[in-house]
Amino acid sequence: MLYVTILRSDRSRDPELWATIWQGKAPDTLKIRAVYNLLTDTRVFVWEGETLADARYMDRLNQVGETTTSIAMDQTGGWQQAFAGNLDGMREWFESRGRTGADVDAALDLRRRGHEAPNVEAARRAAREWQEEQRTQGA
C-alpha cells in the first residue's frame, strides 16, 4: 500500500529526528519512495508499507513533530497526460487501469471540453454543463 506522511517539526529538533530514525532499522517491508523537504518546518514522505510494523516505524516521527498520514493512489500518469493535453494518452492511461467503454468515453468527453474551451472560465462552465448532463443521464 502507498502512503503519504506529512511531518511538521521544529527544525531545531532535527538532530533528535535523525537520532530517532537511525535508532534501530526499519522493517524490510517499509520502502521509502521519496522524501521532500519543503524548506520550511514541513517534510513529505512517500512510502510503501505492508505491515503494522511499517506504520509503527513511521509513527516514530511523532516523537519529534506532528504527522498526518494518508493512503495514496499514484495518479502521476493521468496528470502527465492532462498537463500535456493528450486525450489519446489519457484514454490509454484509463484503459491501463481497467476502465472501459462508456465510462472512459464520458471521462474523455469532460477533458475534451476543457481542452477545447477558449479560456479557463469557459472550461469550468463546460465542466458544470457536463456534470449536469451526467446527473440527468443517470436519473
GROMACS .gro file of C-alpha atoms in nm:
model
  139
    1MET     CA    1   0.000   0.000   0.000
    2LEU     CA    2   0.121   0.351  -0.082
    3TYR     CA    3   0.114   0.622   0.186
    4VAL     CA    4   0.199   0.990   0.220
    5THR     CA    5   0.310   1.122   0.557
    6ILE     CA    6   0.343   1.494   0.620
    7LEU     CA    7   0.575   1.577   0.910
    8ARG     CA    8   0.573   1.919   1.072
    9SER     CA    9   0.854   1.967   1.320
   10ASP     CA   10   1.062   2.245   1.468
   11ARG     CA   11   1.387   2.242   1.270
   12SER     CA   12   1.583   2.293   1.591
   13ARG     CA   13   1.482   1.934   1.670
   14ASP     CA   14   1.641   1.791   1.352
   15PRO     CA   15   1.920   1.619   1.550
   16GLU     CA   16   1.652   1.437   1.752
   17LEU     CA   17   1.473   1.345   1.429
   18TRP     CA   18   1.788   1.193   1.280
   19ALA     CA   19   1.874   1.007   1.600
   20THR     CA   20   1.519   0.869   1.622
   21ILE     CA   21   1.526   0.739   1.264
   22TRP     CA   22   1.878   0.598   1.290
   23GLN     CA   23   1.796   0.410   1.611
   24GLY     CA   24   1.730   0.054   1.501
   25LYS     CA   25   1.636  -0.044   1.147
   26ALA     CA   26   1.314  -0.001   0.955
   27PRO     CA   27   1.125  -0.321   0.867
   28ASP     CA   28   1.225  -0.469   0.531
   29THR     CA   29   0.867  -0.419   0.409
   30LEU     CA   30   0.888  -0.040   0.458
   31LYS     CA   31   1.003   0.122   0.134
   32ILE     CA   32   1.071   0.495   0.112
   33ARG     CA   33   0.983   0.611  -0.241
   34ALA     CA   34   1.051   0.982  -0.194
   35VAL     CA   35   1.108   1.243   0.075
   36TYR     CA   36   1.067   1.614   0.008
   37ASN     CA   37   1.193   1.892   0.233
   38LEU     CA   38   0.967   2.190   0.165
   39LEU     CA   39   1.232   2.428   0.303
   40THR     CA   40   1.003   2.508   0.594
   41ASP     CA   41   0.914   2.305   0.900
   42THR     CA   42   0.740   2.053   0.671
   43ARG     CA   43   0.866   1.734   0.511
   44VAL     CA   44   0.667   1.495   0.291
   45PHE     CA   45   0.739   1.121   0.293
   46VAL     CA   46   0.602   0.894   0.019
   47TRP     CA   47   0.633   0.534   0.128
   48GLU     CA   48   0.506   0.183   0.081
   49GLY     CA   49   0.416  -0.044   0.367
   50GLU     CA   50   0.258  -0.383   0.414
   51THR     CA   51   0.251  -0.438   0.789
   52LEU     CA   52   0.157  -0.275   1.115
   53ALA     CA   53   0.530  -0.267   1.195
   54ASP     CA   54   0.580  -0.033   0.897
   55ALA     CA   55   0.320   0.210   1.030
   56ARG     CA   56   0.465   0.190   1.379
   57TYR     CA   57   0.812   0.270   1.249
   58MET     CA   58   0.682   0.576   1.063
   59ASP     CA   59   0.492   0.674   1.379
   60ARG     CA   60   0.833   0.742   1.537
   61LEU     CA   61   0.821   1.076   1.357
   62ASN     CA   62   0.552   1.185   1.602
   63GLN     CA   63   0.815   1.182   1.878
   64VAL     CA   64   0.980   1.491   1.725
   65GLY     CA   65   0.691   1.655   1.544
   66GLU     CA   66   0.336   1.604   1.427
   67THR     CA   67   0.245   1.377   1.137
   68THR     CA   68  -0.057   1.322   0.919
   69THR     CA   69  -0.059   1.003   0.713
   70SER     CA   70  -0.296   0.912   0.431
   71ILE     CA   71  -0.331   0.622   0.192
   72ALA     CA   72  -0.233   0.746  -0.153
   73MET     CA   73  -0.302   0.646  -0.512
   74ASP     CA   74  -0.036   0.717  -0.773
   75GLN     CA   75  -0.212   0.922  -1.038
   76THR     CA   76   0.107   1.060  -1.197
   77GLY     CA   77   0.042   0.910  -1.540
   78GLY     CA   78  -0.300   1.068  -1.568
   79TRP     CA   79  -0.176   1.409  -1.454
   80GLN     CA   80   0.109   1.391  -1.704
   81GLN     CA   81  -0.142   1.334  -1.985
   82ALA     CA   82  -0.358   1.622  -1.858
   83PHE     CA   83  -0.069   1.867  -1.843
   84ALA     CA   84   0.030   1.763  -2.197
   85GLY     CA   85  -0.330   1.794  -2.325
   86ASN     CA   86  -0.303   1.437  -2.460
   87LEU     CA   87  -0.650   1.284  -2.489
   88ASP     CA   88  -0.524   0.968  -2.663
   89GLY     CA   89  -0.268   0.918  -2.388
   90MET     CA   90  -0.539   0.973  -2.129
   91ARG     CA   91  -0.754   0.703  -2.291
   92GLU     CA   92  -0.460   0.463  -2.278
   93TRP     CA   93  -0.397   0.551  -1.914
   94PHE     CA   94  -0.763   0.495  -1.820
   95GLU     CA   95  -0.769   0.163  -2.003
   96SER     CA   96  -0.443   0.050  -1.840
   97ARG     CA   97  -0.623   0.093  -1.506
   98GLY     CA   98  -0.921  -0.120  -1.607
   99ARG     CA   99  -1.169   0.147  -1.713
  100THR     CA  100  -1.361   0.074  -2.033
  101GLY     CA  101  -1.646   0.171  -2.262
  102ALA     CA  102  -1.891   0.446  -2.174
  103ASP     CA  103  -1.704   0.525  -1.853
  104VAL     CA  104  -1.388   0.615  -2.047
  105ASP     CA  105  -1.585   0.796  -2.317
  106ALA     CA  106  -1.760   1.017  -2.059
  107ALA     CA  107  -1.435   1.092  -1.877
  108LEU     CA  108  -1.265   1.187  -2.204
  109ASP     CA  109  -1.563   1.399  -2.310
  110LEU     CA  110  -1.518   1.612  -1.997
  111ARG     CA  111  -1.147   1.651  -2.065
  112ARG     CA  112  -1.203   1.728  -2.434
  113ARG     CA  113  -1.449   2.005  -2.344
  114GLY     CA  114  -1.198   2.160  -2.108
  115HIS     CA  115  -0.917   2.127  -2.360
  116GLU     CA  116  -1.116   2.287  -2.641
  117ALA     CA  117  -1.258   2.573  -2.432
  118PRO     CA  118  -1.126   2.917  -2.529
  119ASN     CA  119  -1.033   3.010  -2.169
  120VAL     CA  120  -1.035   2.879  -1.813
  121GLU     CA  121  -1.373   3.031  -1.727
  122ALA     CA  122  -1.531   2.864  -2.032
  123ALA     CA  123  -1.363   2.536  -1.935
  124ARG     CA  124  -1.518   2.548  -1.587
  125ARG     CA  125  -1.857   2.632  -1.738
  126ALA     CA  126  -1.822   2.334  -1.973
  127ALA     CA  127  -1.741   2.115  -1.672
  128ARG     CA  128  -2.057   2.226  -1.492
  129GLU     CA  129  -2.263   2.156  -1.805
  130TRP     CA  130  -2.100   1.813  -1.831
  131GLN     CA  131  -2.185   1.743  -1.466
  132GLU     CA  132  -2.548   1.837  -1.522
  133GLU     CA  133  -2.565   1.611  -1.829
  134GLN     CA  134  -2.420   1.322  -1.628
  135ARG     CA  135  -2.668   1.382  -1.347
  136THR     CA  136  -2.970   1.388  -1.579
  137GLN     CA  137  -2.849   1.085  -1.776
  138GLY     CA  138  -2.812   0.889  -1.454
  139ALA     CA  139  -3.166   0.972  -1.336
   0.00000   0.00000   0.00000
